Coordinates of C-alpha atoms and ligand atoms in Angstrom, one line a residue:
X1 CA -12.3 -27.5 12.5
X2 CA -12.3 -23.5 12.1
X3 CA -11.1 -22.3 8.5
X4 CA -12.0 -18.3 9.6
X5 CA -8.8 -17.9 7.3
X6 CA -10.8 -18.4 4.1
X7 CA -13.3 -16.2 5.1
X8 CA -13.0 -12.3 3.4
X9 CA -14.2 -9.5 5.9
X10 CA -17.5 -9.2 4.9
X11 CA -17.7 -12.8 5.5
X12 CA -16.6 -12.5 9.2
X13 CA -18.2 -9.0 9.8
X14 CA -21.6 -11.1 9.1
X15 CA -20.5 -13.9 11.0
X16 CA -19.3 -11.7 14.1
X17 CA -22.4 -9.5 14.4
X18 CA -25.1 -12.7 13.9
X19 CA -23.0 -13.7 16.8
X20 CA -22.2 -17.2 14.7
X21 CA -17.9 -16.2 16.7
X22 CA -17.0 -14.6 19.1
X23 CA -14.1 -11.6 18.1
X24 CA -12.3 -13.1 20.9
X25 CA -12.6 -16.3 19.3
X26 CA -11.4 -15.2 15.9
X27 CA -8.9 -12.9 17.2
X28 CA -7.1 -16.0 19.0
X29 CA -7.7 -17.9 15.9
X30 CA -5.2 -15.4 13.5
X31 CA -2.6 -14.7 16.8
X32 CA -2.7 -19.0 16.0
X33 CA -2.4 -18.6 12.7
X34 CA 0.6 -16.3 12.9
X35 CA 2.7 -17.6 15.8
X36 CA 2.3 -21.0 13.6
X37 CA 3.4 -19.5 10.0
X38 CA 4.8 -16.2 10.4
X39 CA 8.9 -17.7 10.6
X40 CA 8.5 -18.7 6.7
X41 CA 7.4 -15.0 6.1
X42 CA 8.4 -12.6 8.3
X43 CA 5.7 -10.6 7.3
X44 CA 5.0 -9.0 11.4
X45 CA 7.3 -6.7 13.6
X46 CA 5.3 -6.7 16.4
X47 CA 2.5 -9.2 17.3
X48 CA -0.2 -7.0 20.1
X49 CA -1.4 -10.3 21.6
X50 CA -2.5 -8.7 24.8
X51 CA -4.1 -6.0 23.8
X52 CA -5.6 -7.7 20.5
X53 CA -7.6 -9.7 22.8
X54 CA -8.5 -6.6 25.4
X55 CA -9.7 -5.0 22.0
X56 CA -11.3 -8.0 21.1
X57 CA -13.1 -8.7 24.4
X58 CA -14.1 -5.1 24.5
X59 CA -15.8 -5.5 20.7
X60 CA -17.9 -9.0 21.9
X61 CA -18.8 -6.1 24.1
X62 CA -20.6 -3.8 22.2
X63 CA -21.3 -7.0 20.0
X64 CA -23.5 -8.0 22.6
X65 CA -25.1 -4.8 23.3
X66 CA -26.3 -4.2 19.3
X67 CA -25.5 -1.5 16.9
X68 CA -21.9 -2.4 16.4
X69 CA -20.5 -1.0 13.6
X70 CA -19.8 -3.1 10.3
X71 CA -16.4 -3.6 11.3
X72 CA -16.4 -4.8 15.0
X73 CA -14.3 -7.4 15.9
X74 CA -12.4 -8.0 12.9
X75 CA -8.9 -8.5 13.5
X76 CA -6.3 -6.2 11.0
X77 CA -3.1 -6.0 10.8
X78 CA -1.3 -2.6 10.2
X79 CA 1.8 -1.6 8.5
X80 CA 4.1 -0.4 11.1
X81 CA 4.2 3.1 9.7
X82 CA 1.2 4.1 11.6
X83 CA 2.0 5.4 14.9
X84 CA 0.2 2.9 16.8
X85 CA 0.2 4.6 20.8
X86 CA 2.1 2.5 23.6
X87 CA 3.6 -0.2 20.6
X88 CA 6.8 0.3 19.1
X89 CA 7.0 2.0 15.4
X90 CA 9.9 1.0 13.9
X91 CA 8.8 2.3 9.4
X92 CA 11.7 -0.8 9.5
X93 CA 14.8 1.2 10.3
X94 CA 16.8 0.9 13.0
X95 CA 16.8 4.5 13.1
X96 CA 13.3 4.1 15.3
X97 CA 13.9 0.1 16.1
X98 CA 13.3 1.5 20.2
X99 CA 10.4 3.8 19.4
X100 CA 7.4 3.3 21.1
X101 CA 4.8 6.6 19.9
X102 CA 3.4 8.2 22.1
X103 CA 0.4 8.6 20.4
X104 CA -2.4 6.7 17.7
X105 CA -2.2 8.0 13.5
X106 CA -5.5 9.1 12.6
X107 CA -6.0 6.2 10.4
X108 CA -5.8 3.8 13.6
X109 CA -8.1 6.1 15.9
X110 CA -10.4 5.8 13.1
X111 CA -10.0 1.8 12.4
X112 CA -10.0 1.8 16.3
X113 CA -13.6 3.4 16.5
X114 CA -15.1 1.3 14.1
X115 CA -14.2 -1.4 16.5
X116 CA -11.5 -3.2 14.3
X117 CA -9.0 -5.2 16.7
X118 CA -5.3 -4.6 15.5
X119 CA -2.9 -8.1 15.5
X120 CA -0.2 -6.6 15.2
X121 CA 2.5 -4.6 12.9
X122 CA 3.4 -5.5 9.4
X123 CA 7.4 -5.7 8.0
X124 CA 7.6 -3.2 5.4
X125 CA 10.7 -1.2 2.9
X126 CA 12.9 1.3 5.7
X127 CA 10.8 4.6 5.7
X128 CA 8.2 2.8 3.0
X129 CA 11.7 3.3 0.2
X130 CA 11.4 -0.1 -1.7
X131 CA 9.6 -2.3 -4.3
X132 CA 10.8 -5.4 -2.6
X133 CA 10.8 -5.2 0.9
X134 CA 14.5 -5.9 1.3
X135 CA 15.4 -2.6 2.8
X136 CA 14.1 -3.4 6.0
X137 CA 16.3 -3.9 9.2
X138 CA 13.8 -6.7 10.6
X139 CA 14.7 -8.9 7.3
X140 CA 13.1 -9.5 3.9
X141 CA 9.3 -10.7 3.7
X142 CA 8.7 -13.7 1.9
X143 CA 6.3 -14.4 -0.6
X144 CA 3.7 -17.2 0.3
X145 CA 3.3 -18.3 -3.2
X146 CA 6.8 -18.9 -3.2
X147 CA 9.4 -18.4 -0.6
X148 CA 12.2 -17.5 -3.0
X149 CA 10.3 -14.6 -4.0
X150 CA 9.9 -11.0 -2.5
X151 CA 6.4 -10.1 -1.5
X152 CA 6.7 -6.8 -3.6
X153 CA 7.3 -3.2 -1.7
X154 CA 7.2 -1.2 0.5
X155 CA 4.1 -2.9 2.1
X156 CA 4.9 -6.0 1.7
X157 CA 4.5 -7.4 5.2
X158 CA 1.0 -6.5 4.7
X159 CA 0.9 -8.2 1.2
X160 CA 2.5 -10.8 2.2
X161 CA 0.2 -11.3 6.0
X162 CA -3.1 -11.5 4.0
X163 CA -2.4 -13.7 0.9
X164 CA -1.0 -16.2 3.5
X165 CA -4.3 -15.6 5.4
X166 CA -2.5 -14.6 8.5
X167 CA -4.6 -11.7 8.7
X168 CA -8.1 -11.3 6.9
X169 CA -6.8 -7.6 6.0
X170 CA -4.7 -5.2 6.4
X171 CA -3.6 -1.4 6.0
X172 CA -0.8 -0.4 3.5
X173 CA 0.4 3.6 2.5
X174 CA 1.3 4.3 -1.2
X175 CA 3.8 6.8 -2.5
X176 CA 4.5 5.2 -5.7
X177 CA 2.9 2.1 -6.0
X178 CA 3.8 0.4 -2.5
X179 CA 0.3 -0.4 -2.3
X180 CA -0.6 -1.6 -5.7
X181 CA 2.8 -3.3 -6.7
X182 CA 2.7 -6.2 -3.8
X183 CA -1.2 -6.4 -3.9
X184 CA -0.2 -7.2 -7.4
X185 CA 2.5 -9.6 -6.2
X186 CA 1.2 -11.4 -3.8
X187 CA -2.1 -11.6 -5.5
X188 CA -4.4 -9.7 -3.2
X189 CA -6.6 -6.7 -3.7
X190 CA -5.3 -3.2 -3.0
X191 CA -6.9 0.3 -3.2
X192 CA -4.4 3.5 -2.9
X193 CA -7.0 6.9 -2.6
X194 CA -7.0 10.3 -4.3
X195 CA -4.3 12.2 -2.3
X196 CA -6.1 13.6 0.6
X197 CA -8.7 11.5 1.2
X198 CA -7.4 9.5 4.2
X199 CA -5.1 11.8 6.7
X200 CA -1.8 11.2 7.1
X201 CA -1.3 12.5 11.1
X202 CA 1.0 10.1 12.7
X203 CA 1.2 7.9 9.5
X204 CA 5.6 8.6 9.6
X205 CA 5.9 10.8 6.1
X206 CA 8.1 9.4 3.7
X207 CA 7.3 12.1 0.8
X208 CA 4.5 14.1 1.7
X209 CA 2.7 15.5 -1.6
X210 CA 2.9 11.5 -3.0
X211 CA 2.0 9.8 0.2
X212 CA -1.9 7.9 0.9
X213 CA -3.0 5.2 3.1
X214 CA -5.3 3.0 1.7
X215 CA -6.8 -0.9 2.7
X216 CA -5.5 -4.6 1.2
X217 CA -7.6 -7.2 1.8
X218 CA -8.9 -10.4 -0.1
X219 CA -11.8 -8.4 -2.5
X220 CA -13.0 -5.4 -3.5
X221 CA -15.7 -5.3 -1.1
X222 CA -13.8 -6.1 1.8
X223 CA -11.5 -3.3 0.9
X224 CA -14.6 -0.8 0.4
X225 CA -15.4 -1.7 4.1
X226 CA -12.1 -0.8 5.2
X227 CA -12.1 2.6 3.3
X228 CA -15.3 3.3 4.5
X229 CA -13.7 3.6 8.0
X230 CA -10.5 4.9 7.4
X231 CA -11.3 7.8 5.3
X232 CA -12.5 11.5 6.2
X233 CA -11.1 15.1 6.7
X234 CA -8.8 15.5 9.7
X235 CA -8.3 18.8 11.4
X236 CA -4.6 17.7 12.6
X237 CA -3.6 16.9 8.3
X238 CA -3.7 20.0 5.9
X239 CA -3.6 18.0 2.9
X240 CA -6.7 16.6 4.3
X241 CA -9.7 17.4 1.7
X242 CA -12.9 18.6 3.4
X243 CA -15.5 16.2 1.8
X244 CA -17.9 13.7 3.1
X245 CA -17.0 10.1 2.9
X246 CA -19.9 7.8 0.7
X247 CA -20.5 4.3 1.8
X248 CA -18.4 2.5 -0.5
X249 CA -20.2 -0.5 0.1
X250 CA -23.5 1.0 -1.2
X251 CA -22.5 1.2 -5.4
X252 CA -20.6 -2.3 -5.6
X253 CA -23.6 -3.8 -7.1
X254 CA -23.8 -1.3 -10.2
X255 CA -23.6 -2.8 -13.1
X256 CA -20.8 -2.0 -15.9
X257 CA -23.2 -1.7 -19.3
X258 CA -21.6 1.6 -21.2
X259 CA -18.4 1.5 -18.8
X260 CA -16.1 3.5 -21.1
X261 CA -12.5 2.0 -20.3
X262 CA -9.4 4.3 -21.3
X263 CA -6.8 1.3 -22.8
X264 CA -3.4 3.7 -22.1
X265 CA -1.2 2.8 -25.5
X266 CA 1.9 4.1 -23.5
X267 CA 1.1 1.0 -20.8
X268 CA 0.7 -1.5 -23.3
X269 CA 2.7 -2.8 -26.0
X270 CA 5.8 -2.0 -23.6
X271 CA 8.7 -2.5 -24.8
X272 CA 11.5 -1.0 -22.6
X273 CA 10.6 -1.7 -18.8
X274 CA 11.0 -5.4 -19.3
X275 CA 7.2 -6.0 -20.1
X276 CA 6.3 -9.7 -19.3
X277 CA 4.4 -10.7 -22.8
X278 CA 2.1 -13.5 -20.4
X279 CA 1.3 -10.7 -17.9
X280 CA 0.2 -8.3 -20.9
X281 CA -1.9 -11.4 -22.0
X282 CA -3.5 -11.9 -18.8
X283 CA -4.1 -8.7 -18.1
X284 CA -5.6 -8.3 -21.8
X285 CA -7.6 -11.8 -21.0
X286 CA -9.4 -9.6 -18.1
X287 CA -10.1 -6.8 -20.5
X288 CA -12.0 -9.3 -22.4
X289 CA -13.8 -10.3 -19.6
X290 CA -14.7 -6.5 -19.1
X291 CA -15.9 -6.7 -22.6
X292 CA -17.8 -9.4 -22.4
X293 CA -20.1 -7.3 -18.6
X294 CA -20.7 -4.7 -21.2
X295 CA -17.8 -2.3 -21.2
X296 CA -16.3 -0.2 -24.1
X297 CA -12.8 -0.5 -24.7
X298 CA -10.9 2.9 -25.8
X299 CA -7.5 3.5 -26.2
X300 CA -6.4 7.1 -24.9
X301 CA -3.4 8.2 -24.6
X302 CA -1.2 9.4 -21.6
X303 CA 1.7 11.3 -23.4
X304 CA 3.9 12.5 -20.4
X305 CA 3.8 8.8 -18.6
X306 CA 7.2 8.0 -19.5
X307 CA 8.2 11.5 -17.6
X308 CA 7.2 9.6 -14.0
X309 CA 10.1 7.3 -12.8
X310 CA 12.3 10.3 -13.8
X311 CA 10.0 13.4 -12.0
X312 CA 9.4 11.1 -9.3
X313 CA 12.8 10.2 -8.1
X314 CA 13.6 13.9 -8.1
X315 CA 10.2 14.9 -5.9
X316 CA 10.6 12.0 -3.6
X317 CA 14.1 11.7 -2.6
X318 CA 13.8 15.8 -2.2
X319 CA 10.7 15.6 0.1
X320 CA 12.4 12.6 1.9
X321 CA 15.1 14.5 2.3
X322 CA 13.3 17.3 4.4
X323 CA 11.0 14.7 6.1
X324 CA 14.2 12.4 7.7
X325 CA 15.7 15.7 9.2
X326 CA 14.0 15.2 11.7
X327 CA 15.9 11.7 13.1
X328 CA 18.8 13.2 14.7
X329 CA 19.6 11.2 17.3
X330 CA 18.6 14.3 19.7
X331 CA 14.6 13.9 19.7
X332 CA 14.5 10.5 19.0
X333 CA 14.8 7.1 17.7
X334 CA 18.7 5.3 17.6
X335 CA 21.8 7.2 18.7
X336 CA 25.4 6.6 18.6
X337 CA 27.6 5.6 21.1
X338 CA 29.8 8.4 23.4
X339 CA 29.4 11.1 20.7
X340 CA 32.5 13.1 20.8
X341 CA 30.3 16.4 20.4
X342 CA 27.1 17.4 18.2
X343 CA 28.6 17.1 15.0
X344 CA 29.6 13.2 15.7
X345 CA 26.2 12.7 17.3
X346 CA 24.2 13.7 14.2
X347 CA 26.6 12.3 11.5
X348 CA 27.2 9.1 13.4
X349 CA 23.5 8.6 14.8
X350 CA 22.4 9.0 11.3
X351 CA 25.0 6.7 9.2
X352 CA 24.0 3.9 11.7
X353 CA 20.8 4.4 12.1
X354 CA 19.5 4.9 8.1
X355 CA 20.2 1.7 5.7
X356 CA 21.8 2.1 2.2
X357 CA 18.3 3.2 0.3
X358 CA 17.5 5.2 2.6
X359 CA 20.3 7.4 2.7
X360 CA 21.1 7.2 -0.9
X361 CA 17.9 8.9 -1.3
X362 CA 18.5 11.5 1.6
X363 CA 21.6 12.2 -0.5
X364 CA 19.8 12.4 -4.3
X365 CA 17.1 14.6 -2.3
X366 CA 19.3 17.0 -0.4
X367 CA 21.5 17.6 -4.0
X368 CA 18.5 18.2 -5.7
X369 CA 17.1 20.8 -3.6
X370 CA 20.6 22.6 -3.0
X371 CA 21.2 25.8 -4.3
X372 CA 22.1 25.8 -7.7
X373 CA 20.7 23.1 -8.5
X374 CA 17.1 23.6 -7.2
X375 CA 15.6 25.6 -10.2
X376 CA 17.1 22.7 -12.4
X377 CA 15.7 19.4 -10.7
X378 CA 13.1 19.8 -8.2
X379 CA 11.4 23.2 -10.0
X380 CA 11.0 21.3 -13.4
X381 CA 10.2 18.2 -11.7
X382 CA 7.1 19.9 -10.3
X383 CA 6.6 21.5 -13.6
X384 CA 6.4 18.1 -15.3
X385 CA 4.2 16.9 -12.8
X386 CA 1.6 18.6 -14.0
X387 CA 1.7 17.6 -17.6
X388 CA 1.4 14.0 -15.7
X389 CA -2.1 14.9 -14.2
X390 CA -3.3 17.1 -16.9
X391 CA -2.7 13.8 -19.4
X392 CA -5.1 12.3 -16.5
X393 CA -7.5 15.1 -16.3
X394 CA -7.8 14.9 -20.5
X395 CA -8.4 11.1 -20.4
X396 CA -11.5 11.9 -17.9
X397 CA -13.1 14.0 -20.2
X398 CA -13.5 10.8 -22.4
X399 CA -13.5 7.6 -20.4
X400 CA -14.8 6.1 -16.8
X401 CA -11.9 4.3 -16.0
X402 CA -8.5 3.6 -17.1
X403 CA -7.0 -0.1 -17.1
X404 CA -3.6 -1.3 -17.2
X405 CA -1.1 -3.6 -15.5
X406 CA 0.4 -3.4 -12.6
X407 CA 3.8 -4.6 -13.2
X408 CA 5.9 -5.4 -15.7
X409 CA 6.2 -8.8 -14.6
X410 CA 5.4 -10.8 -11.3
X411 CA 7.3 -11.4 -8.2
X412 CA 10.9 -11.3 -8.3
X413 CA 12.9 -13.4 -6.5
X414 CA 15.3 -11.8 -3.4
X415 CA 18.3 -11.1 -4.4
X416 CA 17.9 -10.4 -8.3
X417 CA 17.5 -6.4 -7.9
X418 CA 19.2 -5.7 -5.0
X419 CA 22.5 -4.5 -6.7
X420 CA 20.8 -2.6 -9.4
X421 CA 18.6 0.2 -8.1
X422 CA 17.6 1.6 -11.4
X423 CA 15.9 -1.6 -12.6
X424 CA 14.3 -1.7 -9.4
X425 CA 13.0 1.8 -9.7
X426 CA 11.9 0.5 -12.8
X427 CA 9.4 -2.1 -11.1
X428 CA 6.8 1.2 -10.6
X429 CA 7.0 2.4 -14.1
X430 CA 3.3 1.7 -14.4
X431 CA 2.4 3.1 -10.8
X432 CA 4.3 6.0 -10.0
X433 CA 2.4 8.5 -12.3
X434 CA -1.1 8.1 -10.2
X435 CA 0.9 9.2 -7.1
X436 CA 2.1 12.1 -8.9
X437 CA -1.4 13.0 -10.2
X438 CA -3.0 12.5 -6.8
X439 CA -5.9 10.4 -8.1
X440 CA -6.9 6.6 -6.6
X441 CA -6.1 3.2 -8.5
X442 CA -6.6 -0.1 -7.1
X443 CA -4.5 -3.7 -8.0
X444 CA -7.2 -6.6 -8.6
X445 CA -5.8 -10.3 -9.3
X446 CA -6.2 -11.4 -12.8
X447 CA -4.6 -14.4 -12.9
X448 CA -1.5 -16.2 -13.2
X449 CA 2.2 -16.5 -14.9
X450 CA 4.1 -19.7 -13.9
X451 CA 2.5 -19.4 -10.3
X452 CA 3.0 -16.3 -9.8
X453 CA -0.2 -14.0 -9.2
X454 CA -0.5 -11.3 -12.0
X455 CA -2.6 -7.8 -10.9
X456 CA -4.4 -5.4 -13.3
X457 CA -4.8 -1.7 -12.3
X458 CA -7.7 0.2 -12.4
X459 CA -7.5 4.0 -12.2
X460 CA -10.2 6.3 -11.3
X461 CA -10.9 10.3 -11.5
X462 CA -10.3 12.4 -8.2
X463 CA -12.4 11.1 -5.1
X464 CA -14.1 8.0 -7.4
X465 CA -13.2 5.1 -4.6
X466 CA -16.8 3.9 -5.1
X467 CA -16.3 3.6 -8.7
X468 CA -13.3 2.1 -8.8
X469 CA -14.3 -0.4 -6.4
X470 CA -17.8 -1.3 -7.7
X471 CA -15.2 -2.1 -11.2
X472 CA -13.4 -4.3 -9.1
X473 CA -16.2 -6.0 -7.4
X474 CA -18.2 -6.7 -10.4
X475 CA -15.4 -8.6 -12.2
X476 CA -14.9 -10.4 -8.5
X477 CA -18.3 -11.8 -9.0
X478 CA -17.6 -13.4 -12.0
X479 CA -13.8 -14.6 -11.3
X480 CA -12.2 -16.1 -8.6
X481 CA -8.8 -15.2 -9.1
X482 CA -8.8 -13.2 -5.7
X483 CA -10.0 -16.2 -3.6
X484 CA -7.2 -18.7 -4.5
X485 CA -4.6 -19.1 -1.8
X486 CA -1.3 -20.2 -2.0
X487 CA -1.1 -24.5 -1.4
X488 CA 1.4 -23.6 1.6
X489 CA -1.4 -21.6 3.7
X490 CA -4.6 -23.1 2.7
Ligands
LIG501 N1 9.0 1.7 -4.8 C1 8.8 3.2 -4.7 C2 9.9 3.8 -3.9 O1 10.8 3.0 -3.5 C3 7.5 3.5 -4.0 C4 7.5 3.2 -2.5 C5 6.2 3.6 -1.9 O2 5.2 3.7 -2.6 N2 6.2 3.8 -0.6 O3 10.0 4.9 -3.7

């Protein structure tokens, strides 16, 4: 009996190019895995079948013929915010529930060329606005280490596909955490970049100065071989930084004597938030364990950090607001029925097509950025936002890193937040401010609270992927918190 499902990527990129399976093989082996388990989770849209195994057979391919790239053959799953071309892309609304684009995102040309085989299209938050992944119209995701639980937002469906080992990895985006918060949950490994770094052409813009694509997957290494193929400049983003892309596989084995670790006090000792005292210990147990590979511990401070959750639900909503213009019920995506003329076809189209976050935040957004009221919110929002990176930028100047937790506590359970958005906007508190900085972090599992997988962040400096990751990987060889699966999937 096959268990491809507890092997990490690197595993079955080794596996796959010694020619020990075949991609078609292994392809068929997750579509199994999926059409078996998926109904307890919910955590696909769309399953690509057919053309998972036309990629696939086309990978064996070029497997046969030598020189495939690292990743050829693996089968990935994507969150169904990339434009994927001739497959529907719903970003879970309604409002684009018929879409099918037209066209590939850049980040799934580039996963396409390094041969990776897509299984399909991950459930996520409507328009990527959630910590929960409740907002979407295709249904909440489940957590696999417990059902009653959400997965964590807004890439949940991704979260939730590779703890469950449904997929060995997957593709998330990250405007305020939706990366880090259910790698955290669901406890899997999750890297957002520094802004710019991966393009965002095709990737459906949610709020475009906060927003970055980034990998999930089952370690540090594995996710290092996914960034290595989705990153790079892009003609076709703006935002895209003209810089080459390091192997990020090549510094994982580095070792961490004289690692100087910025400790933030602001992140620690928490007392509003609702900081979980086990998750602070656990997440303090792995600072030990940092300790004890040869690392300095420093606390720093990040004075502006309890500005974020504020700045960032001024910046967000207002850039959301501008982005969502563009579903109109005209171009595309859902539109009402017998419109009585233009005005009924936009107001109509749009109050049926956009769930309740979603236009709650079109409506925060479009007040913030009215007249009047412009100079007042969104102008010192962007002012504040740079105290929030120059805190960042000072830290640098005296540590490698910076640790902290993910989360103020681990997976709640569905239903608990959904009538109280504040407290819910409150699940980000500790990643929101990296998003408004622009610099990468990752989510590593640490351990445990009653069951529940608990994730410490690791932030980096602008463009250090590699670092980060090679402090990810080096605790990974020495824990195994990342490799445990929930009893239900195993
Ligand atoms: N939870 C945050 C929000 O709802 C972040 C979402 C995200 O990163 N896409 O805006």
């Amino acid at each position: 009996m096959s268990m491809y499902h507890t092997k990490t990527v690197t595993e079955l990129s080794a596996m796959l190019q010694a020619g020990e399976v075949s991609s078609v093989e292994l392809t068929r082996y997750f579509l199994d895995r999926i059409k078996n388990s998926d109904d307890k989770l919910n955590s696909f849209i769309t399953v690509c079948e057919e053309q998972a195994l036309a990629q696939a057979r086309e990978s064996d391919e070029k497997l046969k013929a030598g020189n495939a790239p690292a990743l050829t053959g693996v089968p990935v799953a994507h969150k169904d915010i990339f434009c994927t071309d001739g497959v529907k892309t719903s970003c879970g609304s309604k409002m684009l529930d018929n879409f099918i684009s037209p066209y590939d995102a850049t980040v799934i040309t580039n996963m396409r060329k390094a041969g990776v085989v897509m299984l399909g299209k991950t459930n996520m938050d409507e328009f990527a606005m959630g910590s929960s992944n409740e907002t979407s119209y295709y249904g909440a995701v489940k957590n696999p280490w417990n059902l009653k639980a959400v997965p964590g937002g807004s890439s949940g469906g991704s979260a939730s596909a590779v703890a469950a080992r449904l997929a060995p990895a997957s593709t998330g985006t990250d405007t305020g955490g939706s990366i880090r918060q259910p790698a955290a949950f669901c406890g899997i490994t999750g890297l957002k970049p520094t802004y710019g770094r991966v393009s965002r052409f095709g990737m459906i813009a949610f709020a475009s100065s906060l927003d970055q694509a980034g990998p999930m997957g089952q370690s540090a290494s594995d996710c290092a071989l996914l960034l290595n193929a989705m990153a790079g400049f892009d003609e076709k983003d703006s935002t895209s930084i003209e810089k080459s892309v390091p192997d990020y596989s090549a510094d994982l084995d580095e070792p961490l004597a004289g690692l100087k670790i910025g400790l933030p006090k602001e992140y620690f000792d928490h007392k509003e938030g609702g900081m979980n005292a086990d998750v602070e210990a656990t997440v303090k147990t792995a600072l030990e364990q940092y300790k004890s590979m040869g690392a300095e511990l420093i606390e720093i401070e990040l004075p502006n950090s309890n500005l974020s959750v504020p700045v960032y639900y001024v910046v967000a909503p207002a850039e959301c607001s501008a982005n969502l213009s563009r579903f109109d019920g005209v171009r595309y995506g859902y539109r009402c029925e017998d419109p009585k003329d233009l005005n009924d076809l936009y107001t109509r189209s749009r109050g049926e097509g956009f769930g309740a976050e979603v236009q709650r935040r079109i409506m925060v957004g479009a007040y913030a950025l009215s007249s009047g009221y412009y100079d007042a919110y969104y102008l010192k929002a962007q002012q504040l936002r740079h105290l929030i990176s120059d805190d960042f930028k000072k830290a640098y100047e005296k540590v490698d890193v910076i640790m902290a937790p993910v989360t103020p506590e681990t997976a709640f359970n569905i239903g608990e937040k959904t009538d109280d958005p504040i407290s819910m906007y409150l699940s980000d508190i500790f990643t929101i401010a990296v998003n408004l900085a622009g610099i990468p972090a990752m989510s590593i599992p640490v351990g445990f609270v009653e069951g529940m997988p608990v994730g410490m962040q690791i932030m980096g400096n602008y463009f250090e992927e590699a670092k980060l990751l090679n402090v990810a990987h080096q605790y990974q060889q020495q824990t195994d918190w990342h490799k445990q699966m929930p009893e239900e999937f195993k």
